[in-house]
PDB file of C-alpha atoms and ligand atoms in Angstrom:
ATOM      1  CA  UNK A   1      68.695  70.642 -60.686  1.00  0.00           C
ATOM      2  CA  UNK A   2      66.526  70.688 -57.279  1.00  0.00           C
ATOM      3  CA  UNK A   3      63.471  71.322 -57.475  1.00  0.00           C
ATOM      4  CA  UNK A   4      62.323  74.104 -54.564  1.00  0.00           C
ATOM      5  CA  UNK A   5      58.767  73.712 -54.079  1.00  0.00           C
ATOM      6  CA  UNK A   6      56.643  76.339 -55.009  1.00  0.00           C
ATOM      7  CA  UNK A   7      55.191  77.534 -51.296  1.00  0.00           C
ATOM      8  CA  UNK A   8      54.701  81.557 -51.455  1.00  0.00           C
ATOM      9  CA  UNK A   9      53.007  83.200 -54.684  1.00  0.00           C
ATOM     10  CA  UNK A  10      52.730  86.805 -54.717  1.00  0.00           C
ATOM     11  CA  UNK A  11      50.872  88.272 -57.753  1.00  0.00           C
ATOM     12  CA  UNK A  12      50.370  92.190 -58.600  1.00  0.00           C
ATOM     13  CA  UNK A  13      47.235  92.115 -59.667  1.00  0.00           C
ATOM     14  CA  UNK A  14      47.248  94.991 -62.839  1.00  0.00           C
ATOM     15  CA  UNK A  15      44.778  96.215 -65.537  1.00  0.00           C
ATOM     16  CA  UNK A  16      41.978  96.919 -63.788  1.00  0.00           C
ATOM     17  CA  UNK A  17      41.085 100.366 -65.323  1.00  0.00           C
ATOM     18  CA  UNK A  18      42.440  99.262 -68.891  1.00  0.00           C
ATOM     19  CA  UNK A  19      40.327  96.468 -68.818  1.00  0.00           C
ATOM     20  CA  UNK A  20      37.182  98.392 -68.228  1.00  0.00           C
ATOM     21  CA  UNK A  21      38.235 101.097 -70.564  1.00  0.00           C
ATOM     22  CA  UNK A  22      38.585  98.977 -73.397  1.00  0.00           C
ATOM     23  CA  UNK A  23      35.384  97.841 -73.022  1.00  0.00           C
ATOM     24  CA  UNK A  24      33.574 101.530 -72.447  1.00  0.00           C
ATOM     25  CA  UNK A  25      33.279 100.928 -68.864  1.00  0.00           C
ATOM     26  CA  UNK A  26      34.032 102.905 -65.530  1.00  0.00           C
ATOM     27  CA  UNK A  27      37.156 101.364 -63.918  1.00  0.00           C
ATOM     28  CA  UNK A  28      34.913 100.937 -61.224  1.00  0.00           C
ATOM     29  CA  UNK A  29      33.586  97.761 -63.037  1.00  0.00           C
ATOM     30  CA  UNK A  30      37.490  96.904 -63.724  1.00  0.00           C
ATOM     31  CA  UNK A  31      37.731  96.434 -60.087  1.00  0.00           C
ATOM     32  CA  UNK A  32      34.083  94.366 -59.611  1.00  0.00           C
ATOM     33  CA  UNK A  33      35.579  91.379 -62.348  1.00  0.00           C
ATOM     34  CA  UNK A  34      38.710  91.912 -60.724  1.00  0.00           C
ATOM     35  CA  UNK A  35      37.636  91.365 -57.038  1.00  0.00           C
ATOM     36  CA  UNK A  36      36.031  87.507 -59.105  1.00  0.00           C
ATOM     37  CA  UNK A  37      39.172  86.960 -60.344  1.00  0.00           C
ATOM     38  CA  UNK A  38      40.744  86.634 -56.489  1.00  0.00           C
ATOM     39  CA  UNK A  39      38.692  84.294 -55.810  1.00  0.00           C
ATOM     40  CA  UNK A  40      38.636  82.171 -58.276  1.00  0.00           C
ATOM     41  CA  UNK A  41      42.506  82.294 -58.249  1.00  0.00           C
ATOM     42  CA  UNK A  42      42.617  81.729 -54.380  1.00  0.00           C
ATOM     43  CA  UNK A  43      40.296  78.548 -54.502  1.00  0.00           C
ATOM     44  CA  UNK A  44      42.801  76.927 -57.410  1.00  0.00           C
ATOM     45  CA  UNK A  45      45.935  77.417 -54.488  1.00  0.00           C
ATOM     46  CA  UNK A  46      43.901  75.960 -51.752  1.00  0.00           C
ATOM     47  CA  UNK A  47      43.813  72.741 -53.642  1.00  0.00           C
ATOM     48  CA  UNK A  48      47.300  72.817 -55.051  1.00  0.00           C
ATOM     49  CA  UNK A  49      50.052  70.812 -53.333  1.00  0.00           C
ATOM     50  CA  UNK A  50      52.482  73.094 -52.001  1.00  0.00           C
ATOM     51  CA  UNK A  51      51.429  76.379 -52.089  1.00  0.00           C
ATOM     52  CA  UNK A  52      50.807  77.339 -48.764  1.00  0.00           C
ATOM     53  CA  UNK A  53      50.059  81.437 -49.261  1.00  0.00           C
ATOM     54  CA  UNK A  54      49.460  83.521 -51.736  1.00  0.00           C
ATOM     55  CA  UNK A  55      49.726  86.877 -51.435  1.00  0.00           C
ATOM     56  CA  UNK A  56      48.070  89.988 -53.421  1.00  0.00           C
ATOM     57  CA  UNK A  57      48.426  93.570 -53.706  1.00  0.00           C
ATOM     58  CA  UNK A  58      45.198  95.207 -53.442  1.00  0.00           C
ATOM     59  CA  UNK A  59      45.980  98.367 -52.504  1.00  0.00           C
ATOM     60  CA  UNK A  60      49.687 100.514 -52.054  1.00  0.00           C
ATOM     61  CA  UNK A  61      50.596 103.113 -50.055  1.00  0.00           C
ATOM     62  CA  UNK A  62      50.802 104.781 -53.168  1.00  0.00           C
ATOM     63  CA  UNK A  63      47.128 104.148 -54.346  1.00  0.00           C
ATOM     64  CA  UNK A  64      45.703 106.875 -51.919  1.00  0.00           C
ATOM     65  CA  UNK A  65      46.705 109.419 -54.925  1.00  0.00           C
ATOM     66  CA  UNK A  66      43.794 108.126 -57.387  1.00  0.00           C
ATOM     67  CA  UNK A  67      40.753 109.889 -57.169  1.00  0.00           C
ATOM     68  CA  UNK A  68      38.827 110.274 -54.162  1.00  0.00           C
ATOM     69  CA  UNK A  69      35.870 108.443 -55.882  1.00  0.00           C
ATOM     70  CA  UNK A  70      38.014 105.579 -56.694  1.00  0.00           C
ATOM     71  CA  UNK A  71      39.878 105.162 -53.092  1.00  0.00           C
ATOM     72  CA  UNK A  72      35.933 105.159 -51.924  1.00  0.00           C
ATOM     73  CA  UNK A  73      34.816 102.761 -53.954  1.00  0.00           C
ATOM     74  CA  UNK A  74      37.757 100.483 -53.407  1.00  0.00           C
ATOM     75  CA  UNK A  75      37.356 100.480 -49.805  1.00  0.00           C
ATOM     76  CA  UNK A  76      33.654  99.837 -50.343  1.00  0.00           C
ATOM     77  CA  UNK A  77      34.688  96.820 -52.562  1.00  0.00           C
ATOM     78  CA  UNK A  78      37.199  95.403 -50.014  1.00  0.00           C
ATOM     79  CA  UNK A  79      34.531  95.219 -47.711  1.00  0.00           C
ATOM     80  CA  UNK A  80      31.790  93.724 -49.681  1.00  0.00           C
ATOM     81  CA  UNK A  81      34.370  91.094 -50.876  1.00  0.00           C
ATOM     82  CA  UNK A  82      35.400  90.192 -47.453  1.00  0.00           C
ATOM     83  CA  UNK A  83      31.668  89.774 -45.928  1.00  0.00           C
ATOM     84  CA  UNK A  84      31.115  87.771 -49.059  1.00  0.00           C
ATOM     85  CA  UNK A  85      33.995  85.914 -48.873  1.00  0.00           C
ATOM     86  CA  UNK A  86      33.771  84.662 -45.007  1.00  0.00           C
ATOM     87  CA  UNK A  87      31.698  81.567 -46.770  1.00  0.00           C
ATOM     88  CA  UNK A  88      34.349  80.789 -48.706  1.00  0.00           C
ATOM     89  CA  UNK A  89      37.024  80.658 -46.844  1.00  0.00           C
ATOM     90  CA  UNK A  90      35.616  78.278 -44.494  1.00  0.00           C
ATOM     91  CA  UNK A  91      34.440  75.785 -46.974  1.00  0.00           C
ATOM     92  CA  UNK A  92      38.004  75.735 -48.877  1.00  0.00           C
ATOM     93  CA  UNK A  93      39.680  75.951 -45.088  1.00  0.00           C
ATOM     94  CA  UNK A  94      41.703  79.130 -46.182  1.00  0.00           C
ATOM     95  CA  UNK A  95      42.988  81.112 -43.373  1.00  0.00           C
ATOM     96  CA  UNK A  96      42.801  85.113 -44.165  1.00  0.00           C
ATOM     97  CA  UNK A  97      45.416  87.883 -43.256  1.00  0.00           C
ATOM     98  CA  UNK A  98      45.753  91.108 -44.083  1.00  0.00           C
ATOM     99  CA  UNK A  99      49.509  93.312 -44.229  1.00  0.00           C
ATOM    100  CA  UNK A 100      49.557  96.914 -44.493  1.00  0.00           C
ATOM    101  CA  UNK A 101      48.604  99.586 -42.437  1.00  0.00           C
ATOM    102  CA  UNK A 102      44.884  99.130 -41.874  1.00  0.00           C
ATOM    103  CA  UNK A 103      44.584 101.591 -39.437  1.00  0.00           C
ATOM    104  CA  UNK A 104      43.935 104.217 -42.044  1.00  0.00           C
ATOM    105  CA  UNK A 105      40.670 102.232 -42.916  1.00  0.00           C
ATOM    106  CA  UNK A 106      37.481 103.905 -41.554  1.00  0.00           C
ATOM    107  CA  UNK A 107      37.187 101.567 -38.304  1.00  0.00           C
ATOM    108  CA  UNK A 108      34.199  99.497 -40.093  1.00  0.00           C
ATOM    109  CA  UNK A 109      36.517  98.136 -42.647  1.00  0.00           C
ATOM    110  CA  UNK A 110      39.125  97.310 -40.024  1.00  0.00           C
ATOM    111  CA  UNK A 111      36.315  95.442 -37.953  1.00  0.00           C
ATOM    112  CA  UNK A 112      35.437  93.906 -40.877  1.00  0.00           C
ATOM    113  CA  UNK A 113      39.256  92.740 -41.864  1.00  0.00           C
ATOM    114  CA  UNK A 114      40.055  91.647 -37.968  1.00  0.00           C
ATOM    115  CA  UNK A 115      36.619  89.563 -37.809  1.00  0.00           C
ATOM    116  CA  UNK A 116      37.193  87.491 -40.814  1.00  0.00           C
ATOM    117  CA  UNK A 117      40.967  87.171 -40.119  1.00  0.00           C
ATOM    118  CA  UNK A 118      39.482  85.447 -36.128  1.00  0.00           C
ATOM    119  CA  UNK A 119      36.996  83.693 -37.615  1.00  0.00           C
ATOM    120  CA  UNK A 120      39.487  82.012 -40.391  1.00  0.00           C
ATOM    121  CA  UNK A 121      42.507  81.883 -38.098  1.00  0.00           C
ATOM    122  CA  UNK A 122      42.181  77.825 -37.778  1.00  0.00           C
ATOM    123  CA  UNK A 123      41.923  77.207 -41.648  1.00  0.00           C
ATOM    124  CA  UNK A 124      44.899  75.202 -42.903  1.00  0.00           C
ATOM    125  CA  UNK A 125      44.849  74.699 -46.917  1.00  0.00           C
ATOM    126  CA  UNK A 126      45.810  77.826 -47.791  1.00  0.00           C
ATOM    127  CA  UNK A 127      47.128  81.512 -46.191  1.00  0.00           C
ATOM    128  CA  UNK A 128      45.566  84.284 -48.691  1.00  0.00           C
ATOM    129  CA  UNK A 129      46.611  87.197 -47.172  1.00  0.00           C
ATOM    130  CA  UNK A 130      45.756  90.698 -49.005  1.00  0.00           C
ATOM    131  CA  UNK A 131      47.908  93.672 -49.142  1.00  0.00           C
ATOM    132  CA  UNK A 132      45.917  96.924 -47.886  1.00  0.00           C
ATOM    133  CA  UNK A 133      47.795 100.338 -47.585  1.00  0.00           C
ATOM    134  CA  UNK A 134      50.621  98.212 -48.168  1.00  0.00           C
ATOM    135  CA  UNK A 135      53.939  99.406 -49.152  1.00  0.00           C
ATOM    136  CA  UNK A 136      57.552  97.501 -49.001  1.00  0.00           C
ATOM    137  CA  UNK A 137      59.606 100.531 -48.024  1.00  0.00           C
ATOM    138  CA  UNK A 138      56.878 101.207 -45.312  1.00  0.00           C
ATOM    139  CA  UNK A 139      56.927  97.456 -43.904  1.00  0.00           C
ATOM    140  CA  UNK A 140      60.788  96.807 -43.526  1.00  0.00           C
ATOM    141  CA  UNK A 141      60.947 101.023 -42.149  1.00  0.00           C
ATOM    142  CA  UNK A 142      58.275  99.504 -39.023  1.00  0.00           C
ATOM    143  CA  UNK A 143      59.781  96.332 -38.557  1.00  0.00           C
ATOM    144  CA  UNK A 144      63.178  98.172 -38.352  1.00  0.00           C
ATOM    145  CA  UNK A 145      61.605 100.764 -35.686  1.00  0.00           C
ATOM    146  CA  UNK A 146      59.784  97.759 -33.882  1.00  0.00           C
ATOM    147  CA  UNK A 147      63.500  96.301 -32.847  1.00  0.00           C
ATOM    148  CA  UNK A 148      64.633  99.218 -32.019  1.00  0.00           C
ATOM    149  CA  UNK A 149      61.675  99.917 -29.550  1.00  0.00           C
ATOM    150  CA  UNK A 150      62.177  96.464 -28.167  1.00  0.00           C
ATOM    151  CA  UNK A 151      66.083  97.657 -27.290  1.00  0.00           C
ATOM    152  CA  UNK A 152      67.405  95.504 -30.049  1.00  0.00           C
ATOM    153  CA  UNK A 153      70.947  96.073 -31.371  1.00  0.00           C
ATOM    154  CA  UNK A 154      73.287  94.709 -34.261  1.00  0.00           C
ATOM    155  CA  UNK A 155      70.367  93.718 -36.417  1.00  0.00           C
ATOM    156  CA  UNK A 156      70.229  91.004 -38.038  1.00  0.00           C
ATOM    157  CA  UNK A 157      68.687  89.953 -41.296  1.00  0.00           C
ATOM    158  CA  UNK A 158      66.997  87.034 -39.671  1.00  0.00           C
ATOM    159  CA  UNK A 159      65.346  89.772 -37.025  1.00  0.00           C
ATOM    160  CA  UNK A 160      64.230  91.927 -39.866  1.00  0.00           C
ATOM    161  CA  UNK A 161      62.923  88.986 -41.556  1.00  0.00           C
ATOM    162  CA  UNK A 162      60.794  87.636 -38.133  1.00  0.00           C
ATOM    163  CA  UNK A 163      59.708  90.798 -37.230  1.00  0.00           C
ATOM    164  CA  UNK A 164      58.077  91.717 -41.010  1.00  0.00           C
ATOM    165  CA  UNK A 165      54.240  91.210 -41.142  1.00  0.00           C
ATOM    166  CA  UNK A 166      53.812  88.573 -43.484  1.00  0.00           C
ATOM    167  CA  UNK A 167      53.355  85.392 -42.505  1.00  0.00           C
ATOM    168  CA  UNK A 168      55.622  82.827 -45.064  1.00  0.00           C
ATOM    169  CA  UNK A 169      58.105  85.332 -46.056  1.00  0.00           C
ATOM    170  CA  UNK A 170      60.034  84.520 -49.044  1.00  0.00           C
ATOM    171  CA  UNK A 171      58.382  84.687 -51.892  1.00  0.00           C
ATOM    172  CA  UNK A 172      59.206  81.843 -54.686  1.00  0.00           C
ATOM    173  CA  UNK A 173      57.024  83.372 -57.392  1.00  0.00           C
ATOM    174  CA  UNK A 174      56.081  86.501 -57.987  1.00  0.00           C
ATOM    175  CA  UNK A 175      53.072  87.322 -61.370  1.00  0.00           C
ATOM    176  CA  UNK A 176      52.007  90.870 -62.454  1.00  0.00           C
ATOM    177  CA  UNK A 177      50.079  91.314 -64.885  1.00  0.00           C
ATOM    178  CA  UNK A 178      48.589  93.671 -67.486  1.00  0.00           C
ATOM    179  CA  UNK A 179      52.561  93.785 -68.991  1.00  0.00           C
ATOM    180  CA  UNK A 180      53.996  96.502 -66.385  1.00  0.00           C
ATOM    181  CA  UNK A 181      57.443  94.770 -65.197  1.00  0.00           C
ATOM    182  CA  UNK A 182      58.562  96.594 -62.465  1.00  0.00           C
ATOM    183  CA  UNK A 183      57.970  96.106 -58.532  1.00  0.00           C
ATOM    184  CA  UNK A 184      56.023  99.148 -57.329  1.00  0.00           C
ATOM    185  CA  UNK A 185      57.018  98.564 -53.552  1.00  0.00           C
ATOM    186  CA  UNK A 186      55.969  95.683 -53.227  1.00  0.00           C
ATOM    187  CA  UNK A 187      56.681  92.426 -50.695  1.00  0.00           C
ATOM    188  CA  UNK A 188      60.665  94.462 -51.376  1.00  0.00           C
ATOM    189  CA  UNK A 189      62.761  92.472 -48.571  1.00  0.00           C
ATOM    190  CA  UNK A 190      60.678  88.865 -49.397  1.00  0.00           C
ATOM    191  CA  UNK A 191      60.951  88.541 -53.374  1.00  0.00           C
ATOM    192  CA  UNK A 192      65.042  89.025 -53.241  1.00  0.00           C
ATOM    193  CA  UNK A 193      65.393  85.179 -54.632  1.00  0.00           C
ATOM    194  CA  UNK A 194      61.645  85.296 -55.897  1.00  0.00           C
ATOM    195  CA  UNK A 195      61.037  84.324 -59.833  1.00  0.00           C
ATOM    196  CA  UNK A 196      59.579  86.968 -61.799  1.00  0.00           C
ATOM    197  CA  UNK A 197      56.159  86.433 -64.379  1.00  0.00           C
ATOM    198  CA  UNK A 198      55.123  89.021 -66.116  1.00  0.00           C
ATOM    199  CA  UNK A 199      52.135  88.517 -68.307  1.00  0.00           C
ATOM    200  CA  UNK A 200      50.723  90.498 -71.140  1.00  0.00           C
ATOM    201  CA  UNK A 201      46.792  89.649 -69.273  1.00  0.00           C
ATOM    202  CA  UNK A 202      45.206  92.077 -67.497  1.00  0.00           C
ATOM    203  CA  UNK A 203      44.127  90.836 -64.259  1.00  0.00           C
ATOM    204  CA  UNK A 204      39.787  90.443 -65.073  1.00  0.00           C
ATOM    205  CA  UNK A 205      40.591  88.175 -67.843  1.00  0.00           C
ATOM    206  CA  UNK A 206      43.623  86.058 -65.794  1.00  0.00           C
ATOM    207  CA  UNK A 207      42.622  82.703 -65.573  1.00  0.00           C
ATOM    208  CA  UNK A 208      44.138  79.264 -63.552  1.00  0.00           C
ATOM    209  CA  UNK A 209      44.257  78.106 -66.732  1.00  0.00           C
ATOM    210  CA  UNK A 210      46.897  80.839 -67.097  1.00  0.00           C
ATOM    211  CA  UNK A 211      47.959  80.007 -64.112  1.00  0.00           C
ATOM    212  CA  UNK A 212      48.604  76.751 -64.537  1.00  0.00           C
ATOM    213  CA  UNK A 213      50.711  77.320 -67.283  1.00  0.00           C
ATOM    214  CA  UNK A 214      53.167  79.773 -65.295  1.00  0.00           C
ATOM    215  CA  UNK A 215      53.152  77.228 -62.358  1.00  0.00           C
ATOM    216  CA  UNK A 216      54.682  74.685 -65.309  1.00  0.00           C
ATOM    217  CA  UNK A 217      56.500  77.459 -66.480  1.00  0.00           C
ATOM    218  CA  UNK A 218      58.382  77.978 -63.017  1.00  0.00           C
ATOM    219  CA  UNK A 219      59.203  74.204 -62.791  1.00  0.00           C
ATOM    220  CA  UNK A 220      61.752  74.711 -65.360  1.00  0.00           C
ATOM    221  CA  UNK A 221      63.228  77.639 -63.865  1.00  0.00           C
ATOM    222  CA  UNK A 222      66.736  76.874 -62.831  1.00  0.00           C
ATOM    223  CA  UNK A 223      66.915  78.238 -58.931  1.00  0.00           C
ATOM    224  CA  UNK A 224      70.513  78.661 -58.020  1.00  0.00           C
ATOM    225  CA  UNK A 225      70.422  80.738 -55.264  1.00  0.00           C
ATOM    226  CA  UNK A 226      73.633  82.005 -56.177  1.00  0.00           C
ATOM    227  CA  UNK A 227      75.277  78.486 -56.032  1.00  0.00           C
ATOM    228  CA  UNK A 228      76.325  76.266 -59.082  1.00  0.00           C
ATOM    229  CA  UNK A 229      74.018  73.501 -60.362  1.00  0.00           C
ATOM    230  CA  UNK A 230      76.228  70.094 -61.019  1.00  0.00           C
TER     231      UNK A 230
HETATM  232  C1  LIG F   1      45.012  97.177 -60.312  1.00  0.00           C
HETATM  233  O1  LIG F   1      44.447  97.702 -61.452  1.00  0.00           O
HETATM  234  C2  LIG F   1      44.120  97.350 -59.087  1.00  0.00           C
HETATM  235  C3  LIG F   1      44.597  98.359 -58.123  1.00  0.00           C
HETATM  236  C4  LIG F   1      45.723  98.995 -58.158  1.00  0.00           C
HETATM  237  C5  LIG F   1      43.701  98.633 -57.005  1.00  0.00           C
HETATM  238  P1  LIG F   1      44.626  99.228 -61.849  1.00  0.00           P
HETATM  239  O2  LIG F   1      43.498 100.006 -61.240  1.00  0.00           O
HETATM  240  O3  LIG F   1      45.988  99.700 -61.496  1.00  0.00           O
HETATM  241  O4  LIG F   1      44.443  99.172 -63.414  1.00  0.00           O
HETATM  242  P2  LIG F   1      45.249  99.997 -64.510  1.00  0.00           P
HETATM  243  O5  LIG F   1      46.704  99.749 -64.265  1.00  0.00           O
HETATM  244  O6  LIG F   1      44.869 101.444 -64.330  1.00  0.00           O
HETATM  245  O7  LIG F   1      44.783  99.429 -65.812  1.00  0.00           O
HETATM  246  C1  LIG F   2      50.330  98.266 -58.051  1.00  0.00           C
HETATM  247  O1  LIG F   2      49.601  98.665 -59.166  1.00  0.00           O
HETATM  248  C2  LIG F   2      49.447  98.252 -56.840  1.00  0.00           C
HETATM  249  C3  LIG F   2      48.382  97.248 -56.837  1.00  0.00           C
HETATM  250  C4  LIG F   2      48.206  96.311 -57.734  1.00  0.00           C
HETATM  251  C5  LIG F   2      47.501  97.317 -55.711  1.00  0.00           C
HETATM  252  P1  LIG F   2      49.529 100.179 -59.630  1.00  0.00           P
HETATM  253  O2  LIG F   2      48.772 100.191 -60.906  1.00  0.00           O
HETATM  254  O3  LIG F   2      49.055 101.028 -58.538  1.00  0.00           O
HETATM  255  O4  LIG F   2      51.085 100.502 -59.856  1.00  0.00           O
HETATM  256  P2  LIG F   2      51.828 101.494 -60.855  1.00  0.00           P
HETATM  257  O5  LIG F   2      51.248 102.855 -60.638  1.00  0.00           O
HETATM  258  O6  LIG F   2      51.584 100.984 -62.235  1.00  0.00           O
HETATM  259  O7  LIG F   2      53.270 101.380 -60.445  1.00  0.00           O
HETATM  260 MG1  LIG F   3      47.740  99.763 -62.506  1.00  0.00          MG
END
């Protein structure tokens, strides 16, 4: 059996609300432990051996139909978290990148996201990038329409593929938590040979510990790629 290194984790980060509910809280304070939880999680991949990004969905195209309160506070939370976050990134040399449309952000927030992204843009242990107003469907639709504009014909996947936003593009692991298993449009064109974690955890009380269990978890996965393993 080869072993494929593990380079690109993707996580769906779930169970925000529950988590606060469950303990008499406003989601609100689902999404303060959760915001913790990021980092502590990113720090753990910039010292691990081969993963080189990680990538989390913090907010789908889809998330604009939660309250209005909610979507505010988010926002408000993303930007906190990055200003606070600048510090850490450079002392753990993790570069920062953001995919999604952030030009539906109020132009602070997308100062905010561009300044931290030039300011980390040299960093080498680690690639966190952050989904924002990200959506799967919405990603491969503009890559798609951005070879067309350049006169491109016969498509190929391997155009597709370089002209997507994220950086490392297929994933070899993808987590949710909080026990949902499905996709909800997410990083659709990279996870298509990905490994799939779900965990029962919602995502304030995920831990590396955790973690480190499903990274031992996916070195016994068998990867065939659709060959045949002697
Ligand atoms: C995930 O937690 C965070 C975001 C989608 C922003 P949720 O807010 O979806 O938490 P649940 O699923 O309602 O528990
Ligand atoms: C997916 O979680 C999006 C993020 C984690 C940002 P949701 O909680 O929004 O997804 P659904 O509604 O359960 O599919
Ligand atoms: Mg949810």
């Amino acid at each position: 059996m080869t072993k494929q290194p593990l380079q690109h984790l993707a996580i769906i980060m779930d169970g925000n609300g529950r988590w606060a509910k469950q303990k008499g809280l406003n989601r609100t304070k689902g999404h303060e432990k959760g915001a913790e939880v990021i980092r502590d999680i990113t720090t753990y991949c910039s010292t691990h051996p081969t993963i080189e990004s990680v990538t989390f969905y913090a907010f789908s195209t889809e998330n604009w139909k939660r309250p209005k309160m909610e979507v505010e506070f988010l926002m408000r939370l993303l930007d906190r978290y990055l200003q606070h976050e600048l510090a850490t990134y450079q002392a753990h040399d993790i570069r920062f990148k953001a995919i999604g449309n952030i030009e539906a952000f109020s132009q602070k927030l997308q100062d905010r996201i561009q300044h931290v992204e030039e300011a980390t843009k040299e960093n080498r242990s680690l690639t966190q990038i952050l989904a924002l107003n990200y959506g799967g469907r919405a990603e491969i639709t503009a890559a798609v329409n951005q070879l067309i504009a350049k006169g491109k014909r016969d498509i190929t996947e391997a155009d597709i593929s370089s002209a997507l936003q994220t950086p490392y593009r297929d994933v070899d692991l993808l987590i949710r938590t909080s026990g949902e298993e499905r996709i909800s449009n997410y990083l659709l064109w990279q996870i298509s040979y990905a490994e799939f974690y779900f965990s029962q955890t919602l995502w304030p009380d995920f831990t590396t510990t955790e973690l480190d269990e499903i990274l031992d978890d996916f070195q016994h996965r068998n990867r065939r790629f659709g060959g045949i393993n002697e």
